């Protein structure tokens, strides 16, 4: 729908998150960390009292730099790795990217357990 509204003639699958401004008819961002930040901080500022009443806190203030670093690491090594696996053009590249992806998932799993 976003591509249609922008008159982009693309018929393939859209594989990225998109935050779309329906009033202005533009894509605000397609970066998942950026979208998370916008929802957690900027949108929360607009709806602060309502969200606080519901107990919503998408980015707790007590999160330290380690949490931010882990989020960035997971984004770089997990979220974007999925696209690398998906768009591999040969079997050898596919397997290398897939095994690296699962190695990172296992490492993160052991870190959290």
CSV table of N, CA, C and O in Angstrom, one decimal:
chain,number,residue,atom,x,y,z
A,1,UNK,N,0.8,-1.2,0.0
A,1,UNK,CA,0.0,0.0,0.0
A,1,UNK,C,0.9,1.3,0.0
A,1,UNK,O,0.5,2.2,-0.6
A,2,UNK,N,2.0,1.2,0.7
A,2,UNK,CA,2.9,2.4,0.8
A,2,UNK,C,3.4,2.7,-0.6
A,2,UNK,O,3.5,3.8,-1.0
A,3,UNK,N,3.9,1.6,-1.3
A,3,UNK,CA,4.4,1.8,-2.6
A,3,UNK,C,3.3,2.4,-3.6
A,3,UNK,O,3.6,3.2,-4.4
A,4,UNK,N,2.1,1.8,-3.4
A,4,UNK,CA,1.0,2.3,-4.3
A,4,UNK,C,0.7,3.8,-4.0
A,4,UNK,O,0.6,4.5,-5.0
A,5,UNK,N,0.8,4.2,-2.8
A,5,UNK,CA,0.5,5.6,-2.5
A,5,UNK,C,1.6,6.5,-3.0
A,5,UNK,O,1.3,7.7,-3.3
A,6,UNK,N,2.8,6.0,-3.1
A,6,UNK,CA,3.9,6.8,-3.6
A,6,UNK,C,4.1,6.7,-5.1
A,6,UNK,O,5.0,7.2,-5.6
A,7,UNK,N,3.2,5.9,-5.7
A,7,UNK,CA,3.3,5.6,-7.1
A,7,UNK,C,4.6,4.9,-7.5
A,7,UNK,O,5.1,5.1,-8.6
A,8,UNK,N,5.1,4.1,-6.6
A,8,UNK,CA,6.3,3.3,-6.9
A,8,UNK,C,5.8,2.0,-7.6
A,8,UNK,O,4.9,1.3,-7.1
A,9,UNK,N,6.3,1.7,-8.8
A,9,UNK,CA,5.9,0.5,-9.5
A,9,UNK,C,6.7,-0.7,-9.1
A,9,UNK,O,7.6,-1.2,-9.9
A,10,UNK,N,6.5,-1.2,-7.9
A,10,UNK,CA,7.2,-2.3,-7.4
A,10,UNK,C,6.2,-3.4,-7.0
A,10,UNK,O,5.2,-3.1,-6.3
A,11,UNK,N,6.4,-4.6,-7.5
A,11,UNK,CA,5.4,-5.6,-7.3
A,11,UNK,C,6.0,-6.8,-6.5
A,11,UNK,O,5.2,-7.7,-6.2
A,12,UNK,N,7.2,-6.7,-6.0
A,12,UNK,CA,7.8,-7.8,-5.2
A,12,UNK,C,7.4,-7.6,-3.7
A,12,UNK,O,6.6,-6.7,-3.4
A,13,UNK,N,7.9,-8.5,-2.9
A,13,UNK,CA,7.6,-8.5,-1.5
A,13,UNK,C,8.3,-7.3,-0.8
A,13,UNK,O,9.5,-7.0,-1.2
A,14,UNK,N,7.7,-6.7,0.1
A,14,UNK,CA,8.4,-5.7,0.9
A,14,UNK,C,8.9,-6.4,2.2
A,14,UNK,O,8.2,-7.0,2.9
A,15,UNK,N,10.2,-6.3,2.4
A,15,UNK,CA,10.8,-7.1,3.4
A,15,UNK,C,11.4,-6.3,4.5
A,15,UNK,O,12.2,-6.7,5.3
A,16,UNK,N,11.0,-5.0,4.6
A,16,UNK,CA,11.6,-4.1,5.6
A,16,UNK,C,10.4,-3.5,6.4
A,16,UNK,O,9.3,-3.3,5.8
A,17,UNK,N,10.6,-3.2,7.7
A,17,UNK,CA,9.6,-2.5,8.4
A,17,UNK,C,9.5,-1.1,7.9
A,17,UNK,O,10.5,-0.5,7.4
A,18,UNK,N,8.3,-0.6,7.8
A,18,UNK,CA,8.1,0.8,7.3
A,18,UNK,C,7.2,1.6,8.3
A,18,UNK,O,6.1,1.1,8.6
A,19,UNK,N,7.6,2.7,8.7
A,19,UNK,CA,6.8,3.6,9.4
A,19,UNK,C,6.3,4.7,8.4
A,19,UNK,O,7.1,5.4,7.8
A,20,UNK,N,5.0,4.7,8.1
A,20,UNK,CA,4.5,5.5,7.0
A,20,UNK,C,3.6,6.6,7.6
A,20,UNK,O,2.7,6.3,8.4
A,21,UNK,N,3.8,7.9,7.2
A,21,UNK,CA,3.0,9.0,7.7
A,21,UNK,C,1.8,9.1,6.7
A,21,UNK,O,2.0,9.5,5.5
A,22,UNK,N,0.7,8.7,7.1
A,22,UNK,CA,-0.5,8.7,6.3
A,22,UNK,C,-1.0,10.1,5.9
A,22,UNK,O,-1.6,10.3,4.9
A,23,UNK,N,-0.7,11.0,6.8
A,23,UNK,CA,-1.2,12.4,6.5
A,23,UNK,C,-0.3,13.1,5.4
A,23,UNK,O,-0.8,13.7,4.5
A,24,UNK,N,1.0,12.9,5.5
A,24,UNK,CA,1.9,13.5,4.5
A,24,UNK,C,2.1,12.6,3.3
A,24,UNK,O,2.6,13.0,2.3
A,25,UNK,N,1.8,11.3,3.5
A,25,UNK,CA,2.0,10.4,2.4
A,25,UNK,C,3.5,10.0,2.1
A,25,UNK,O,3.8,9.8,0.9
A,26,UNK,N,4.2,10.0,3.2
A,26,UNK,CA,5.7,9.7,3.0
A,26,UNK,C,6.1,8.6,4.0
A,26,UNK,O,5.5,8.4,5.0
A,27,UNK,N,7.2,7.9,3.6
A,27,UNK,CA,7.8,7.0,4.5
A,27,UNK,C,8.7,7.7,5.4
A,27,UNK,O,9.5,8.5,5.0
A,28,UNK,N,8.5,7.5,6.7
A,28,UNK,CA,9.2,8.2,7.8
A,28,UNK,C,10.6,7.5,8.0
A,28,UNK,O,11.6,8.1,8.1
A,29,UNK,N,10.5,6.2,8.0
A,29,UNK,CA,11.7,5.4,8.2
A,29,UNK,C,11.5,4.0,7.9
A,29,UNK,O,10.3,3.5,7.9
A,30,UNK,N,12.5,3.3,7.5
A,30,UNK,CA,12.5,1.8,7.3
A,30,UNK,C,13.5,1.1,8.1
A,30,UNK,O,13.8,0.0,7.8
A,31,UNK,N,14.0,1.8,9.1
A,31,UNK,CA,15.0,1.2,10.0
A,31,UNK,C,14.4,0.8,11.3
A,31,UNK,O,13.8,1.6,12.0
A,32,UNK,N,14.5,-0.5,11.6
A,32,UNK,CA,13.8,-1.0,12.8
A,32,UNK,C,14.2,-0.3,14.1
A,32,UNK,O,13.4,-0.1,15.0
A,33,UNK,N,15.5,0.0,14.3
A,33,UNK,CA,15.9,0.7,15.5
A,33,UNK,C,15.3,2.1,15.5
A,33,UNK,O,14.8,2.5,16.6
A,34,UNK,N,15.4,2.8,14.4
A,34,UNK,CA,14.8,4.1,14.3
A,34,UNK,C,13.3,4.1,14.6
A,34,UNK,O,12.8,4.9,15.4
A,35,UNK,N,12.6,3.1,14.0
A,35,UNK,CA,11.2,3.0,14.3
A,35,UNK,C,10.9,2.7,15.8
A,35,UNK,O,10.0,3.3,16.4
A,36,UNK,N,11.7,1.8,16.3
A,36,UNK,CA,11.5,1.5,17.8
A,36,UNK,C,11.7,2.8,18.6
A,36,UNK,O,11.0,3.0,19.6
A,37,UNK,N,12.7,3.6,18.3
A,37,UNK,CA,13.0,4.8,19.0
A,37,UNK,C,11.9,5.8,18.9
A,37,UNK,O,11.4,6.4,19.8
A,38,UNK,N,11.4,5.9,17.7
A,38,UNK,CA,10.2,6.9,17.4
A,38,UNK,C,9.0,6.4,18.2
A,38,UNK,O,8.4,7.3,18.9
A,39,UNK,N,8.7,5.1,18.2
A,39,UNK,CA,7.6,4.7,19.0
A,39,UNK,C,7.8,4.8,20.5
A,39,UNK,O,6.9,5.2,21.2
A,40,UNK,N,9.0,4.4,20.9
A,40,UNK,CA,9.3,4.4,22.4
A,40,UNK,C,9.4,5.8,23.0
A,40,UNK,O,9.0,6.0,24.1
A,41,UNK,N,10.0,6.7,22.3
A,41,UNK,CA,10.3,8.0,22.9
A,41,UNK,C,9.5,9.1,22.3
A,41,UNK,O,8.8,9.8,23.1
A,42,UNK,N,9.5,9.3,21.0
A,42,UNK,CA,8.8,10.4,20.4
A,42,UNK,C,7.3,10.3,20.5
A,42,UNK,O,6.6,11.2,20.9
A,43,UNK,N,6.7,9.1,20.2
A,43,UNK,CA,5.3,8.9,20.3
A,43,UNK,C,4.8,8.8,21.7
A,43,UNK,O,3.8,9.3,22.1
A,44,UNK,N,5.7,8.3,22.6
A,44,UNK,CA,5.3,8.2,24.0
A,44,UNK,C,5.2,9.6,24.6
A,44,UNK,O,4.3,9.9,25.5
A,45,UNK,N,6.0,10.6,24.1
A,45,UNK,CA,5.9,11.9,24.6
A,45,UNK,C,4.6,12.5,24.2
A,45,UNK,O,4.0,13.3,25.0
A,46,UNK,N,4.0,12.2,23.1
A,46,UNK,CA,2.7,12.7,22.6
A,46,UNK,C,1.6,12.0,23.4
A,46,UNK,O,0.5,12.6,23.6
A,47,UNK,N,1.8,10.8,23.8
A,47,UNK,CA,0.7,10.0,24.5
A,47,UNK,C,1.1,9.6,25.9
A,47,UNK,O,0.5,8.7,26.5
A,48,UNK,N,2.0,10.4,26.5
A,48,UNK,CA,2.6,10.0,27.8
A,48,UNK,C,1.6,9.6,28.9
A,48,UNK,O,1.7,8.5,29.5
A,49,UNK,N,0.7,10.5,29.2
A,49,UNK,CA,-0.3,10.2,30.3
A,49,UNK,C,-1.1,9.0,30.0
A,49,UNK,O,-1.3,8.1,30.9
A,50,UNK,N,-1.6,8.9,28.8
A,50,UNK,CA,-2.4,7.7,28.4
A,50,UNK,C,-1.6,6.4,28.5
A,50,UNK,O,-2.1,5.4,29.0
A,51,UNK,N,-0.4,6.5,28.0
A,51,UNK,CA,0.5,5.3,28.0
A,51,UNK,C,0.9,4.9,29.4
A,51,UNK,O,0.9,3.7,29.8
A,52,UNK,N,1.2,5.9,30.2
A,52,UNK,CA,1.6,5.6,31.6
A,52,UNK,C,0.4,5.0,32.4
A,52,UNK,O,0.6,4.1,33.2
A,53,UNK,N,-0.8,5.5,32.1
A,53,UNK,CA,-2.0,4.9,32.8
A,53,UNK,C,-2.2,3.4,32.4
A,53,UNK,O,-2.7,2.7,33.2
A,54,UNK,N,-1.7,3.1,31.2
A,54,UNK,CA,-1.8,1.7,30.8
A,54,UNK,C,-0.6,0.9,31.2
A,54,UNK,O,-0.5,-0.3,31.0
A,55,UNK,N,0.4,1.5,31.8
A,55,UNK,CA,1.6,0.8,32.2
A,55,UNK,C,2.6,0.5,31.1
A,55,UNK,O,3.5,-0.3,31.2
A,56,UNK,N,2.5,1.3,30.0
A,56,UNK,CA,3.3,1.1,28.9
A,56,UNK,C,4.6,1.9,29.0
A,56,UNK,O,4.6,3.1,29.3
A,57,UNK,N,5.7,1.2,28.9
A,57,UNK,CA,7.0,1.9,28.9
A,57,UNK,C,7.9,1.1,27.9
A,57,UNK,O,8.5,0.1,28.2
A,58,UNK,N,8.0,1.6,26.7
A,58,UNK,CA,8.7,0.9,25.6
A,58,UNK,C,10.2,1.1,25.7
A,58,UNK,O,10.9,0.3,25.1
A,59,UNK,N,10.7,2.0,26.5
A,59,UNK,CA,12.1,2.2,26.6
A,59,UNK,C,12.4,2.7,28.0
A,59,UNK,O,12.5,3.9,28.2
A,60,UNK,N,12.5,1.8,29.0
A,60,UNK,CA,12.7,2.2,30.4
A,60,UNK,C,13.9,3.1,30.6
A,60,UNK,O,15.0,2.9,30.0
A,61,UNK,N,13.8,4.1,31.4
A,61,UNK,CA,14.9,5.1,31.6
A,61,UNK,C,16.1,4.4,32.3
A,61,UNK,O,17.2,4.8,32.1
A,62,UNK,N,15.8,3.3,33.0
A,62,UNK,CA,17.0,2.7,33.7
A,62,UNK,C,17.8,1.7,32.8
A,62,UNK,O,18.7,1.1,33.3
A,63,UNK,N,17.4,1.6,31.6
A,63,UNK,CA,18.3,0.9,30.7
A,63,UNK,C,19.6,1.6,30.5
A,63,UNK,O,19.6,2.8,30.2
A,64,UNK,N,20.7,0.9,30.6
A,64,UNK,CA,22.0,1.5,30.5
A,64,UNK,C,22.6,1.3,29.2
A,64,UNK,O,21.9,0.8,28.2
A,65,UNK,N,23.8,1.7,29.0
A,65,UNK,CA,24.5,1.7,27.7
A,65,UNK,C,24.6,0.2,27.2
A,65,UNK,O,24.6,0.0,26.0
A,66,UNK,N,24.8,-0.7,28.1
A,66,UNK,CA,24.9,-2.1,27.7
A,66,UNK,C,23.7,-2.6,27.0
A,66,UNK,O,23.8,-3.3,26.0
A,67,UNK,N,22.5,-2.2,27.5
A,67,UNK,CA,21.3,-2.6,26.8
A,67,UNK,C,21.3,-2.0,25.4
A,67,UNK,O,20.9,-2.7,24.4
A,68,UNK,N,21.6,-0.7,25.3
A,68,UNK,CA,21.6,-0.1,24.0
A,68,UNK,C,22.6,-0.7,23.0
A,68,UNK,O,22.3,-1.0,21.9
A,69,UNK,N,23.8,-1.1,23.6
A,69,UNK,CA,24.8,-1.8,22.7
A,69,UNK,C,24.3,-3.2,22.3
A,69,UNK,O,24.5,-3.6,21.1
A,70,UNK,N,23.6,-3.9,23.2
A,70,UNK,CA,23.1,-5.2,22.8
A,70,UNK,C,22.0,-5.1,21.8
A,70,UNK,O,22.0,-5.9,20.8
A,71,UNK,N,21.2,-4.1,21.9
A,71,UNK,CA,20.1,-3.8,20.9
A,71,UNK,C,20.8,-3.6,19.5
A,71,UNK,O,20.4,-4.1,18.5
A,72,UNK,N,21.8,-2.7,19.5
A,72,UNK,CA,22.5,-2.4,18.2
A,72,UNK,C,23.2,-3.6,17.7
A,72,UNK,O,23.1,-3.9,16.4
A,73,UNK,N,23.8,-4.4,18.5
A,73,UNK,CA,24.4,-5.7,18.1
A,73,UNK,C,23.4,-6.6,17.5
A,73,UNK,O,23.7,-7.2,16.5
A,74,UNK,N,22.3,-6.8,18.2
A,74,UNK,CA,21.3,-7.8,17.7
A,74,UNK,C,20.8,-7.3,16.4
A,74,UNK,O,20.5,-8.1,15.5
A,75,UNK,N,20.6,-6.0,16.3
A,75,UNK,CA,20.1,-5.5,15.0
A,75,UNK,C,21.1,-5.7,13.9
A,75,UNK,O,20.7,-6.2,12.8
A,76,UNK,N,22.3,-5.5,14.1
A,76,UNK,CA,23.3,-5.6,13.1
A,76,UNK,C,23.6,-7.1,12.7
A,76,UNK,O,23.8,-7.5,11.6
A,77,UNK,N,23.6,-7.9,13.8
A,77,UNK,CA,24.0,-9.3,13.6
A,77,UNK,C,22.8,-10.3,13.4
A,77,UNK,O,23.1,-11.5,13.1
A,78,UNK,N,21.6,-9.9,13.8
A,78,UNK,CA,20.5,-10.8,13.7
A,78,UNK,C,19.5,-10.3,12.7
A,78,UNK,O,19.2,-10.9,11.7
A,79,UNK,N,18.9,-9.1,13.0
A,79,UNK,CA,17.8,-8.6,12.1
A,79,UNK,C,18.3,-8.5,10.7
A,79,UNK,O,17.6,-8.9,9.7
A,80,UNK,N,19.4,-7.8,10.4
A,80,UNK,CA,19.9,-7.6,9.1
A,80,UNK,C,20.5,-8.9,8.5
A,80,UNK,O,20.5,-9.0,7.3
A,81,UNK,N,20.9,-9.8,9.3
A,81,UNK,CA,21.4,-11.1,8.8
A,81,UNK,C,20.4,-11.9,8.1
A,81,UNK,O,20.7,-12.6,7.2
A,82,UNK,N,19.2,-11.8,8.5
A,82,UNK,CA,18.1,-12.5,7.9
A,82,UNK,C,18.0,-12.1,6.4
A,82,UNK,O,17.8,-13.0,5.6
A,83,UNK,N,18.1,-10.8,6.1
A,83,UNK,CA,18.1,-10.4,4.8
A,83,UNK,C,19.3,-10.9,4.0
A,83,UNK,O,19.1,-11.3,2.8
A,84,UNK,N,20.4,-11.0,4.6
A,84,UNK,CA,21.6,-11.6,3.9
A,84,UNK,C,21.4,-13.0,3.5
A,84,UNK,O,21.8,-13.4,2.4
A,85,UNK,N,20.8,-13.8,4.4
A,85,UNK,CA,20.4,-15.2,4.1
A,85,UNK,C,19.4,-15.2,3.0
A,85,UNK,O,19.6,-16.0,2.0
A,86,UNK,N,18.4,-14.4,3.1
A,86,UNK,CA,17.3,-14.5,2.2
A,86,UNK,C,17.7,-14.1,0.7
A,86,UNK,O,17.2,-14.6,-0.2
A,87,UNK,N,18.6,-13.1,0.7
A,87,UNK,CA,19.0,-12.6,-0.7
A,87,UNK,C,20.4,-13.2,-1.2
A,87,UNK,O,20.9,-12.7,-2.1
A,88,UNK,N,20.8,-14.3,-0.5
A,88,UNK,CA,22.0,-15.0,-1.0
A,88,UNK,C,21.8,-15.4,-2.4
A,88,UNK,O,20.7,-16.0,-2.8
A,89,UNK,N,22.8,-15.3,-3.3
A,89,UNK,CA,22.7,-15.7,-4.7
A,89,UNK,C,23.2,-17.0,-5.0
A,89,UNK,O,23.1,-17.5,-6.2
A,90,UNK,N,23.9,-17.7,-4.1
A,90,UNK,CA,24.4,-19.0,-4.3
A,90,UNK,C,24.3,-19.8,-3.0
A,90,UNK,O,24.2,-19.2,-1.9
A,91,UNK,N,24.4,-21.1,-3.2
A,91,UNK,CA,24.3,-22.0,-2.0
A,91,UNK,C,25.4,-21.8,-1.0
A,91,UNK,O,25.1,-21.8,0.2
A,92,UNK,N,26.6,-21.6,-1.4
A,92,UNK,CA,27.7,-21.4,-0.5
A,92,UNK,C,27.5,-20.2,0.4
A,92,UNK,O,27.7,-20.2,1.6
A,93,UNK,N,27.1,-19.1,-0.2
A,93,UNK,CA,26.9,-17.8,0.5
A,93,UNK,C,25.7,-18.0,1.4
A,93,UNK,O,25.7,-17.6,2.6
A,94,UNK,N,24.7,-18.7,0.9
A,94,UNK,CA,23.5,-18.9,1.7
A,94,UNK,C,23.8,-19.7,3.0
A,94,UNK,O,23.5,-19.3,4.1
A,95,UNK,N,24.6,-20.8,2.9
A,95,UNK,CA,24.9,-21.6,4.0
A,95,UNK,C,25.9,-20.8,5.0
A,95,UNK,O,25.7,-20.9,6.2
A,96,UNK,N,26.8,-20.1,4.5
A,96,UNK,CA,27.7,-19.3,5.3
A,96,UNK,C,26.9,-18.3,6.1
A,96,UNK,O,27.1,-18.1,7.4
A,97,UNK,N,26.0,-17.6,5.5
A,97,UNK,CA,25.2,-16.5,6.2
A,97,UNK,C,24.2,-17.2,7.2
A,97,UNK,O,24.0,-16.7,8.2
A,98,UNK,N,23.7,-18.3,6.8
A,98,UNK,CA,22.7,-19.0,7.7
A,98,UNK,C,23.4,-19.5,8.9
A,98,UNK,O,22.9,-19.3,10.0
A,99,UNK,N,24.6,-20.2,8.8
A,99,UNK,CA,25.3,-20.7,9.9
A,99,UNK,C,25.8,-19.5,10.8
A,99,UNK,O,25.7,-19.7,12.1
A,100,UNK,N,26.2,-18.4,10.2
A,100,UNK,CA,26.6,-17.3,11.1
A,100,UNK,C,25.4,-16.7,11.8
A,100,UNK,O,25.6,-16.4,13.0
A,101,UNK,N,24.3,-16.7,11.2
A,101,UNK,CA,23.1,-16.2,11.8
A,101,UNK,C,22.7,-17.1,13.0
A,101,UNK,O,22.5,-16.6,14.1
A,102,UNK,N,22.7,-18.4,12.8
A,102,UNK,CA,22.4,-19.3,13.9
A,102,UNK,C,23.4,-19.3,15.0
A,102,UNK,O,23.1,-19.4,16.2
A,103,UNK,N,24.7,-19.1,14.7
A,103,UNK,CA,25.7,-19.0,15.7
A,103,UNK,C,25.4,-17.8,16.6
A,103,UNK,O,25.6,-17.9,17.8
A,104,UNK,N,25.0,-16.7,16.0
A,104,UNK,CA,24.7,-15.5,16.8
A,104,UNK,C,23.5,-15.7,17.6
A,104,UNK,O,23.5,-15.3,18.8
A,105,UNK,N,22.5,-16.4,17.1
A,105,UNK,CA,21.3,-16.7,17.9
A,105,UNK,C,21.7,-17.5,19.1
A,105,UNK,O,21.2,-17.2,20.2
A,106,UNK,N,22.5,-18.5,18.9
A,106,UNK,CA,22.9,-19.4,20.1
A,106,UNK,C,23.7,-18.6,21.1
A,106,UNK,O,23.5,-18.7,22.3
A,107,UNK,N,24.6,-17.7,20.6
A,107,UNK,CA,25.4,-16.8,21.5
A,107,UNK,C,24.5,-15.9,22.3
A,107,UNK,O,24.6,-15.8,23.6
A,108,UNK,N,23.5,-15.3,21.7
A,108,UNK,CA,22.6,-14.4,22.4
A,108,UNK,C,21.7,-15.2,23.4
A,108,UNK,O,21.4,-14.8,24.5
A,109,UNK,N,21.3,-16.4,23.0
A,109,UNK,CA,20.5,-17.3,23.8
A,109,UNK,C,21.3,-17.6,25.1
A,109,UNK,O,20.7,-17.5,26.2
A,110,UNK,N,22.5,-18.0,25.0
A,110,UNK,CA,23.3,-18.3,26.2
A,110,UNK,C,23.6,-17.1,27.0
A,110,UNK,O,23.7,-17.2,28.2
A,111,UNK,N,23.7,-15.9,26.4
A,111,UNK,CA,23.9,-14.7,27.2
A,111,UNK,C,22.7,-14.3,28.0
A,111,UNK,O,22.8,-13.8,29.1
A,112,UNK,N,21.5,-14.6,27.5
A,112,UNK,CA,20.2,-14.3,28.2
A,112,UNK,C,19.8,-15.4,29.2
A,112,UNK,O,19.0,-15.2,30.0
A,113,UNK,N,20.4,-16.6,29.1
A,113,UNK,CA,19.9,-17.7,30.0
A,113,UNK,C,20.8,-17.8,31.2
A,113,UNK,O,21.7,-17.1,31.5
